[in-house]
Coordinates of C-alpha atoms and ligand atoms in Angstrom, one line a residue:
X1 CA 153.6 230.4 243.9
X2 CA 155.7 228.4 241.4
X3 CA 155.8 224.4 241.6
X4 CA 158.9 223.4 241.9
X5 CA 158.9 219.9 240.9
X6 CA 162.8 219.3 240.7
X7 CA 163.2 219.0 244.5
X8 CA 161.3 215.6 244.7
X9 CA 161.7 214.2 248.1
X10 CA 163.3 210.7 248.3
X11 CA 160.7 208.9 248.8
X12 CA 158.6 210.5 245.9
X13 CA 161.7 209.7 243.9
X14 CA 161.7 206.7 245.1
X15 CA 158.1 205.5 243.9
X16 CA 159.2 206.7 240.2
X17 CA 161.7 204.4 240.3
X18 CA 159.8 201.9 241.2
X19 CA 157.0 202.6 238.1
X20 CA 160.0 202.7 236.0
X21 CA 161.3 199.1 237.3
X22 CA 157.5 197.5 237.1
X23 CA 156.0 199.4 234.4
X24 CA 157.2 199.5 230.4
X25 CA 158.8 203.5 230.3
X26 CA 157.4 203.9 233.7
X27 CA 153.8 204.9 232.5
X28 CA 150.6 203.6 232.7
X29 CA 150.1 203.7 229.0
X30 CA 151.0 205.7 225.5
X31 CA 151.2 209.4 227.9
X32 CA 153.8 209.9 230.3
X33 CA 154.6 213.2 232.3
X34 CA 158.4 214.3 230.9
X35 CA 160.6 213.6 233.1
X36 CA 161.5 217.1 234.6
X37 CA 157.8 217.0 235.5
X38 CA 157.3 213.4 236.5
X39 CA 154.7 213.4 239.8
X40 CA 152.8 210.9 241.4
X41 CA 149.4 212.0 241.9
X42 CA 148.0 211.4 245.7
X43 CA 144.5 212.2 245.4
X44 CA 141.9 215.2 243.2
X45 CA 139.1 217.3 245.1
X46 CA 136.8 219.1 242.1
X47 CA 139.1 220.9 240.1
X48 CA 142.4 220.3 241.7
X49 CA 144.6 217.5 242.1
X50 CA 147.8 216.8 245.0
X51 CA 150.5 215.0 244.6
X52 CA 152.1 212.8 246.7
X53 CA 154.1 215.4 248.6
X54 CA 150.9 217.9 249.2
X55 CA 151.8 219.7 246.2
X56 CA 148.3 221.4 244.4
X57 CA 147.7 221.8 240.9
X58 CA 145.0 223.2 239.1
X59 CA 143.7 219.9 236.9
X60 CA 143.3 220.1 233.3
X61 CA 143.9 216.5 232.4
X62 CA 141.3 215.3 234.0
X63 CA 141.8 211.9 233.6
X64 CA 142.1 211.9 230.3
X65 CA 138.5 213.5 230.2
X66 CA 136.1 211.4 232.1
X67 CA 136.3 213.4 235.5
X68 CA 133.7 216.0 234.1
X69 CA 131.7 216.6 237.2
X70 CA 135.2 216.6 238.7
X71 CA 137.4 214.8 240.9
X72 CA 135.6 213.3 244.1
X73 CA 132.7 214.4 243.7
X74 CA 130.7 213.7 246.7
X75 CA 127.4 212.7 244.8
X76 CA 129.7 210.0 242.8
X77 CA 131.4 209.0 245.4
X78 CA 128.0 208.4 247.7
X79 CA 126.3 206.1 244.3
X80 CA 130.1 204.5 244.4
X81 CA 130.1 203.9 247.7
X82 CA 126.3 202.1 247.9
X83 CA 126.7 199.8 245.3
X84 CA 130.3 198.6 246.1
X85 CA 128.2 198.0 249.5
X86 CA 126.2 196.1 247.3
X87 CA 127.8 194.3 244.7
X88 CA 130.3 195.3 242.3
X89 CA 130.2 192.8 239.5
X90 CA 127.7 190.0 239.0
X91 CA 127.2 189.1 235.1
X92 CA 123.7 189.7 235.4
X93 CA 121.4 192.6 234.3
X94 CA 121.4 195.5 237.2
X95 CA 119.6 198.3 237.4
X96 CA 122.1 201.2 237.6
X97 CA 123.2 199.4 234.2
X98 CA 119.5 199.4 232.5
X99 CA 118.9 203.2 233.6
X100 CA 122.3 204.1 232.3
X101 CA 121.0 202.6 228.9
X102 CA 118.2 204.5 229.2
X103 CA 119.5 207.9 229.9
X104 CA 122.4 207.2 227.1
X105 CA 118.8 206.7 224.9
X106 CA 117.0 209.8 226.0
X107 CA 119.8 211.7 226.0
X108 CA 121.6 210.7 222.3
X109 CA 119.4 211.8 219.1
X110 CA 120.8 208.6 217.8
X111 CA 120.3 206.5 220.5
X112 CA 117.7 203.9 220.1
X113 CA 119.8 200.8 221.7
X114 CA 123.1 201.0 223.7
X115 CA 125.4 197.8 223.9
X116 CA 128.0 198.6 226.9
X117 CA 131.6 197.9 226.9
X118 CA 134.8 198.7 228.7
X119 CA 136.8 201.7 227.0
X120 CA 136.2 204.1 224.0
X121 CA 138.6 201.7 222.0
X122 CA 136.3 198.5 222.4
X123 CA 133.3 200.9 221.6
X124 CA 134.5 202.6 218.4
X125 CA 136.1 199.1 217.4
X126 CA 132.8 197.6 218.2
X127 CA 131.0 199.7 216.0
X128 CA 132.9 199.7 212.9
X129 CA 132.7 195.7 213.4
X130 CA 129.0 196.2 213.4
X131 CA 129.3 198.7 210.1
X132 CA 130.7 195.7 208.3
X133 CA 128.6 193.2 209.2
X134 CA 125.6 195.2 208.6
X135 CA 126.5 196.6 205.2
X136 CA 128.8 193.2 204.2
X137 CA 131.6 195.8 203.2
X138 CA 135.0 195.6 204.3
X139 CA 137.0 198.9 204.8
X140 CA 136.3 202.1 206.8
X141 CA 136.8 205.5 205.7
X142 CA 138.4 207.8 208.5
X143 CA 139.7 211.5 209.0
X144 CA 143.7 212.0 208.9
X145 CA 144.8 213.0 212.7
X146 CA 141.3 211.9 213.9
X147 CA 141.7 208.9 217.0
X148 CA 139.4 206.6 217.9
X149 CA 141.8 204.4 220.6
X150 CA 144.0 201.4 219.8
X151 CA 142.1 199.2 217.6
X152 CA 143.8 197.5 214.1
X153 CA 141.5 199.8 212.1
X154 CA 141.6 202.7 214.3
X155 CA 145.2 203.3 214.5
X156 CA 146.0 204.6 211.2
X157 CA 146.6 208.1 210.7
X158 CA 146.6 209.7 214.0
X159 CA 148.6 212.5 212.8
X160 CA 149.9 213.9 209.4
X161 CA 152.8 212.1 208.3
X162 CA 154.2 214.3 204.9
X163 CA 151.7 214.9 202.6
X164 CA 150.9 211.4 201.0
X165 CA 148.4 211.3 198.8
X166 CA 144.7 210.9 200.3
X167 CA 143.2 207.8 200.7
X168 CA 146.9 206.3 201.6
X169 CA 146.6 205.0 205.6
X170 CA 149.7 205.2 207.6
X171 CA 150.0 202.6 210.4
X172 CA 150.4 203.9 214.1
X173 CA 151.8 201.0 215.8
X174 CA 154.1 197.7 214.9
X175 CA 152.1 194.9 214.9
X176 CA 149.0 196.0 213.0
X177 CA 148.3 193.2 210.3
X178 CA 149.7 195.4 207.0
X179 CA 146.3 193.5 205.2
X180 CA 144.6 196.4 206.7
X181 CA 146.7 199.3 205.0
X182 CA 144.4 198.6 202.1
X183 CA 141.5 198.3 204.3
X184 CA 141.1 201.9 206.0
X185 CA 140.8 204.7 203.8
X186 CA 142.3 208.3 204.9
X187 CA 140.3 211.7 204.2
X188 CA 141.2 215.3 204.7
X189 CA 139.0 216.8 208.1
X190 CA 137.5 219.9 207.1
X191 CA 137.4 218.5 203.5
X192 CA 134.3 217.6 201.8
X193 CA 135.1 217.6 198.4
X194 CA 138.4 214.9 198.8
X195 CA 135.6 212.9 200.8
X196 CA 133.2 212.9 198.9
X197 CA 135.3 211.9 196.0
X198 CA 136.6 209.3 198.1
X199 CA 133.3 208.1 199.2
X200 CA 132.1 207.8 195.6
X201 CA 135.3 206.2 194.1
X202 CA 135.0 203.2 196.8
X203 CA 131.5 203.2 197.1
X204 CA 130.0 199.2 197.5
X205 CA 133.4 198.9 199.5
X206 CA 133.1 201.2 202.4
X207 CA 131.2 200.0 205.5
X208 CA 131.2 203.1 207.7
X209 CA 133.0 206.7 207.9
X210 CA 133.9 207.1 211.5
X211 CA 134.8 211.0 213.0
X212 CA 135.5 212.7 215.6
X213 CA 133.2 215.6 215.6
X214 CA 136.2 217.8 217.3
X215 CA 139.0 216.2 215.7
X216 CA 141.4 216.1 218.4
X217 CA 141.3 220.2 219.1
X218 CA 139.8 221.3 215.6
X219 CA 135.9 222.0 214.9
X220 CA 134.5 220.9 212.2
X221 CA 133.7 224.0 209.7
X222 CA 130.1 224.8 209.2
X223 CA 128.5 222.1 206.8
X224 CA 131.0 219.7 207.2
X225 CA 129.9 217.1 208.8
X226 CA 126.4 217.7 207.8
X227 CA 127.8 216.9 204.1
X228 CA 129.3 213.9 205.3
X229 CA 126.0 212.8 206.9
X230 CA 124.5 213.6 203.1
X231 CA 127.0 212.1 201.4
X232 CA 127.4 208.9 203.5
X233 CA 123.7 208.4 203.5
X234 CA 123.8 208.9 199.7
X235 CA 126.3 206.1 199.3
X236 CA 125.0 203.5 202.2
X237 CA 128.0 204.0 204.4
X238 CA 127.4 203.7 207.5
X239 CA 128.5 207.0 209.6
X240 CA 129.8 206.8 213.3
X241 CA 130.2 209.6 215.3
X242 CA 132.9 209.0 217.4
X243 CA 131.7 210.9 220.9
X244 CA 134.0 209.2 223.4
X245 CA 135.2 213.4 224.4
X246 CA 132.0 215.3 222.8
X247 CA 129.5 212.9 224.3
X248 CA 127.9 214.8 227.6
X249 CA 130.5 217.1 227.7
X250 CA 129.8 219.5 224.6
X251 CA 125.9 219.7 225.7
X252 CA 123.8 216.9 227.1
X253 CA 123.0 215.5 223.2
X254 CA 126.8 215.7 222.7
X255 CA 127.8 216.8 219.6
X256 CA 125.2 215.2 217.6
X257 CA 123.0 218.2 219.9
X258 CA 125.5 220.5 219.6
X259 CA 126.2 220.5 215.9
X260 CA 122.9 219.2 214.7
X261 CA 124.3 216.4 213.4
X262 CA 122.4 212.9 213.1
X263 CA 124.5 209.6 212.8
X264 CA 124.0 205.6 212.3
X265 CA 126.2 204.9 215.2
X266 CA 127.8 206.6 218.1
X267 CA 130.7 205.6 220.6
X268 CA 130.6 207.0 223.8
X269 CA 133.4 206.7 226.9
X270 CA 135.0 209.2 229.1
X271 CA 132.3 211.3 230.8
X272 CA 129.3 208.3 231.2
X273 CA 131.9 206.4 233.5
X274 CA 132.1 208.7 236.3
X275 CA 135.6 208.0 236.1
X276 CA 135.3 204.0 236.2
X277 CA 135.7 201.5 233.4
X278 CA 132.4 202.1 231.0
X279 CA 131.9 202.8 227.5
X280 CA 129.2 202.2 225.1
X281 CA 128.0 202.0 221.2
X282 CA 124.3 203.8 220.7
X283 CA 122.4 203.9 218.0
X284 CA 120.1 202.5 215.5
X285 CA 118.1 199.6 217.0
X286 CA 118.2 197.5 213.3
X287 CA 122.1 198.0 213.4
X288 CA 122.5 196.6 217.5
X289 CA 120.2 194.1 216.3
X290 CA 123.1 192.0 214.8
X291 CA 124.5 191.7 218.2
X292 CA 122.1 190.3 220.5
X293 CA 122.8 187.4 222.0
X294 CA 119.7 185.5 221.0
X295 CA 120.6 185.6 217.6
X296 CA 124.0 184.2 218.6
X297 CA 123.6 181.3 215.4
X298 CA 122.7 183.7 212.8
X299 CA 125.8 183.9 210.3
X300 CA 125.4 187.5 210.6
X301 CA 126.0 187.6 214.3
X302 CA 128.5 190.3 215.7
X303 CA 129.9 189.4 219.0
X304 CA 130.3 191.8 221.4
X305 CA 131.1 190.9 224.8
X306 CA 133.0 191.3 228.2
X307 CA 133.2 190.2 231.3
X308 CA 132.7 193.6 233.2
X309 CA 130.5 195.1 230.6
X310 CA 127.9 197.2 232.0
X311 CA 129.4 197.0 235.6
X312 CA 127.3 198.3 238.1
X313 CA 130.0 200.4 239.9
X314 CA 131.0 201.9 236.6
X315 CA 127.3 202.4 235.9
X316 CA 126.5 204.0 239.3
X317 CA 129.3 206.7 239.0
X318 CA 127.8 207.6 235.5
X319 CA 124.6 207.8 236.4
X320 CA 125.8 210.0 239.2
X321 CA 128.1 212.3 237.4
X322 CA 125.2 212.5 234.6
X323 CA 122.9 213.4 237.0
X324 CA 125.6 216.5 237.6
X325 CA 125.8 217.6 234.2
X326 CA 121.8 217.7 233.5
X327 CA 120.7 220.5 236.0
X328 CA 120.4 223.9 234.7
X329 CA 122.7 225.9 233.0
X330 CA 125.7 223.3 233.3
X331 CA 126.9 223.5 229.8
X332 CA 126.7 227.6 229.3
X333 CA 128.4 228.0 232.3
X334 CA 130.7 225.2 231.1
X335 CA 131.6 226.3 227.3
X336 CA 131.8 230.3 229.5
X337 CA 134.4 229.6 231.8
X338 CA 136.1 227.5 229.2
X339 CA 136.1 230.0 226.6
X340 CA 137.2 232.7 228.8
X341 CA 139.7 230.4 229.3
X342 CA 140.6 230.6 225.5
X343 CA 140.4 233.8 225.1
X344 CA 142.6 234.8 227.8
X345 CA 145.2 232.4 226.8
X346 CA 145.5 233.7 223.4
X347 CA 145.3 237.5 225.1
X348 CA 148.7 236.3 227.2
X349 CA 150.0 235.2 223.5
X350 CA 149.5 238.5 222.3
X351 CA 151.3 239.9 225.6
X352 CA 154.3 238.3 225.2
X353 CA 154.6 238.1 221.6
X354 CA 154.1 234.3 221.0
X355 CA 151.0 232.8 218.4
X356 CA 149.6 230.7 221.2
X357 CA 146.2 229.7 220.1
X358 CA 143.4 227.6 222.2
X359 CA 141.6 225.7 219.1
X360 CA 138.5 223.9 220.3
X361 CA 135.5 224.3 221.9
X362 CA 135.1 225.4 225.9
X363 CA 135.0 222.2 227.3
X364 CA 138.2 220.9 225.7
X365 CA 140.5 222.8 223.7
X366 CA 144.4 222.3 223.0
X367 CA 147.2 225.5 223.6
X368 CA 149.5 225.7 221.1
X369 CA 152.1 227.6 219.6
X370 CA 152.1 228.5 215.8
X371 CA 151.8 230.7 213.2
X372 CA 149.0 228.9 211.5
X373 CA 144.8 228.7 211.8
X374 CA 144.5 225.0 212.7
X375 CA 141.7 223.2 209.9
X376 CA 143.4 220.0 209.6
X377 CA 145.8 217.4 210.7
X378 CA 148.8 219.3 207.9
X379 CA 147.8 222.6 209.5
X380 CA 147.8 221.0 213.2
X381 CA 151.4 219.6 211.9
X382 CA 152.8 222.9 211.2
X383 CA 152.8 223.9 215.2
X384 CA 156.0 224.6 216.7
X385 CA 155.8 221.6 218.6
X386 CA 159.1 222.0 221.3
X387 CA 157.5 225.4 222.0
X388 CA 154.5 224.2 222.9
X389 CA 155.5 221.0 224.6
X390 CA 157.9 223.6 226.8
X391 CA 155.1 226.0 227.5
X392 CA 153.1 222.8 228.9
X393 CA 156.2 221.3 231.1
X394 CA 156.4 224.8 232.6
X395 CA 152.4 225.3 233.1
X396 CA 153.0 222.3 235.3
X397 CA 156.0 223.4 237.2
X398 CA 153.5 226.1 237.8
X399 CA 150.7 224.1 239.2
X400 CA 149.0 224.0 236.3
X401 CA 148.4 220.0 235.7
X402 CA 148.3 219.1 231.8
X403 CA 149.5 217.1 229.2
X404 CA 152.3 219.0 227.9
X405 CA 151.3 219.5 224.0
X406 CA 148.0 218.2 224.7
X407 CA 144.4 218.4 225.3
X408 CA 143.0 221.2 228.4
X409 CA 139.5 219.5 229.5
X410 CA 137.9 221.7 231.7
X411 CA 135.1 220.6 234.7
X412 CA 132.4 222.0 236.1
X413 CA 133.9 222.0 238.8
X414 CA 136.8 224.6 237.3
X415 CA 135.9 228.2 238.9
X416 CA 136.3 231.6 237.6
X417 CA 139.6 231.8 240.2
X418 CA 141.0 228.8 238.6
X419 CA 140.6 230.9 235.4
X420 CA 142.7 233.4 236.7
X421 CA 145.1 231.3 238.4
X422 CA 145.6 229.8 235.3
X423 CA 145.9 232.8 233.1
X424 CA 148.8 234.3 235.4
X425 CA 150.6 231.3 235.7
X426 CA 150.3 230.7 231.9
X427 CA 151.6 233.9 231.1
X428 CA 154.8 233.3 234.1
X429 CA 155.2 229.9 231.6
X430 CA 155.0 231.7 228.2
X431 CA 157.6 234.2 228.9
X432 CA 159.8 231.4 230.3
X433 CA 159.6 229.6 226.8
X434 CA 159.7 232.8 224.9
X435 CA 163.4 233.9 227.1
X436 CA 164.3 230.0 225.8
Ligands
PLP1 C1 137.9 210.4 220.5 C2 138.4 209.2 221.2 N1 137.9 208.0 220.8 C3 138.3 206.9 221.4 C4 139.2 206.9 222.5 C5 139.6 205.7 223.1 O1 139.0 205.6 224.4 P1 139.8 204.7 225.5 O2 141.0 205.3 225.9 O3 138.8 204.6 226.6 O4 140.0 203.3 224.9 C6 139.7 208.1 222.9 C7 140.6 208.2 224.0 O5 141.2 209.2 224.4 C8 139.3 209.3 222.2 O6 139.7 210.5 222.6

């Protein structure tokens, strides 16, 4: 049966007010639920979340990702549970934290050394810090529409803005220092030619190319990254895979596995947390050289530090939700009942005479609306963007929980019914936006 979230009861209302009166836009950071859709989530069970009137919804936000084995699972919950019992900060090496490492190690081809920190932002940042101390080279070369969190270098370019000529960075927020306009450099995805004439025209000034492997929703085309691996190894750029959504959650090797790709440095988030605060850089043990501590007085010295880095309670619940994704048959099951997923979306398109397409891969893909194949950030521009942010506010009036316009991550905890309940409800929403 349909959601209907317009009859909020007062007291639901109530607490929105209050987020609005305590918190900037009444939002916990850059996404908010529209309005018309606004909920306050009470608690998640596997693949479904409540709100706080005991309304269900199928989840596909997942919390923003990380909730892979999905919510509350009871394995997660039980390592939570012990080490809270035990400690859940101390400053000092733990061994949830060292196995973590380790399993980050095993499972990443890049992996030789992992340096935890708090979010994917701090992990990407991190890393491109480490690029330029390593190679002594100041700017970064990164993909147009790719994002890589909230860092000064990071937020350029997030999305197409016009067509201005390539390497031209356009600046996401206020307050990023304009000296570093001219110090990120902005490539077509899906474009290996532009790159690698970028690459060669700034080469001896770029310290690392940093991607996405799945650019937000769109896979890379065969060979791509593979000829950026080529052509950043030809030039002595460093090259960061930016795994924060593919790490874990395409296969167990993440994308690196899953595309055969090898990198210098990786940035991980999202799915080794468990859902707690956890992120990490991995890779080459000569590059993670430069920031241990012992070599603290060396000019080249990159500091990385925080105070909850490598928490043990963040590091239990990964090591428990990893634990999850590594028995058998996880990820085929996982990329099946997320492709069927796909597929039946863009079936319900066909039905009701709307291009919605499901670009991505099964874990995480993005619905959208429009009449063109999605390569790039300018293609991904070209979407009919109220459609598809309407078909999302009415998936959720339907119990369908997502970011309208967004991302759909998928669990393992999502079932074949959910599947279906989704499809139906989906195509209920469509034909509501198409009758617009
Ligand atoms: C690909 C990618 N990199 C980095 C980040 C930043 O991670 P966090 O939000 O934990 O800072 C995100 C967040 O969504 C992401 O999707």
């Amino acid at each position: 049966m349909a959601v209907d979230t317009t009859f909020r009861t007062a007291d639901h209302l109530s607490l929105l007010e209050d987020a609005e009166r305590y918190m900037p836009g009444g939002a916990l950071g850059a996404f908010r639920l529209p309005d018309e859709v606004q909920v306050v989530i009470r608690e998640g069970r596997g693949s479904r979340v409540w709100d706080v009137e005991g309304r269900e919804y199928v989840d596909y936000v997942l919390g923003s990702g990380p909730m892979l084995a999905g919510h509350a699972h009871p394995a997660v919950v039980e390592a939570i549970a012990q080490q809270a019992a035990r400690g859940s900060q101390f400053y000092l090496l733990t061994e949830p934290a060292i196995r973590l490492a380790q399993t980050v190690c095993q499972a990443a081809p890049c992996a030789e050394q992992v340096r935890f920190v708090g979010s994917g932002s701090e992990a990407t940042g991190y890393a491109l810090r480490l690029a330029r101390a390593f190679t002594g080279r100041d700017k970064i070369l990164k993909f147009e529409g790719g994002y890589h969190g909230v860092g000064d270098y990071a937020l350029y370019s997030t999305s197409a803005h016009g067509d201005p000529a390539y390497p031209r960075a356009h600046a996401e927020s206020a307050g990023i220092p304009r000296v570093l306009d001219d110090h990120v450099l902005i490539a077509p995805f899906n474009d290996l030619e532009t790159t690698g004439r970028l690459v060669a025209e700034h080469a001896g000034e770029v310290a690392a190319a940093i991607v996405e492997p799945v650019q937000r929703c769109i896979p890379p085309a065969p060979g791509f990254l593979q000829g950026v691996r080529d052509l950043t190894r030809e030039h002595q750029v460093l090259l960061v895979l930016d795994e924060v959504v593919t790490g874990f959650r395409l296969a167990w090797g993440g994308a690196q596995e899953y595309y055969g790709v090898q990198c210098d440095l990786a940035a991980y988030g999202k799915a080794i947390s468990g859902g707690l605060s956890l992120a990490a850089i991995a890779g080459r043990r000569d590059v993670l050289a430069l920031c241990d501590p012992r070599t603290a007085k060396s000019p080249n010295h990159v500091v990385i530090s925080g105070t909850l880095s490598g928490n043990p309670l963040s590091a239990a619940a990964g090591l428990a939700t990893l634990a999850e994704l590594e028995r058998p048959g996880v990820y085929d099951r996982l990329h099946a009942v997320g492709n069927r997923l796909r597929q039946g979306l863009e079936e319900v398109g066909r039905r009701v005479g709307l291009p919605l397409r499901a670009p991505g891969e099964g874990p995480v893909f993005q619905p959208l609306i429009s009449a063109h194949p999605v390569t790039d950030a300018r293609s991904l521009g070209m979407l009919d963007a109220k459609a598809t942010q309407r078909f999302g506010v009415e998936l959720v009036r339907e119990g369908i929980m997502t970011n309208p316009g967004g991302k759909m991550y998928l669990s393992i905890a999502h079932s074949e019914a959910d599947v279906d309940r989704t499809l139906a409800a989906s195509e209920r929403a469509l034909r509501t936006v198409a009758n617009l």
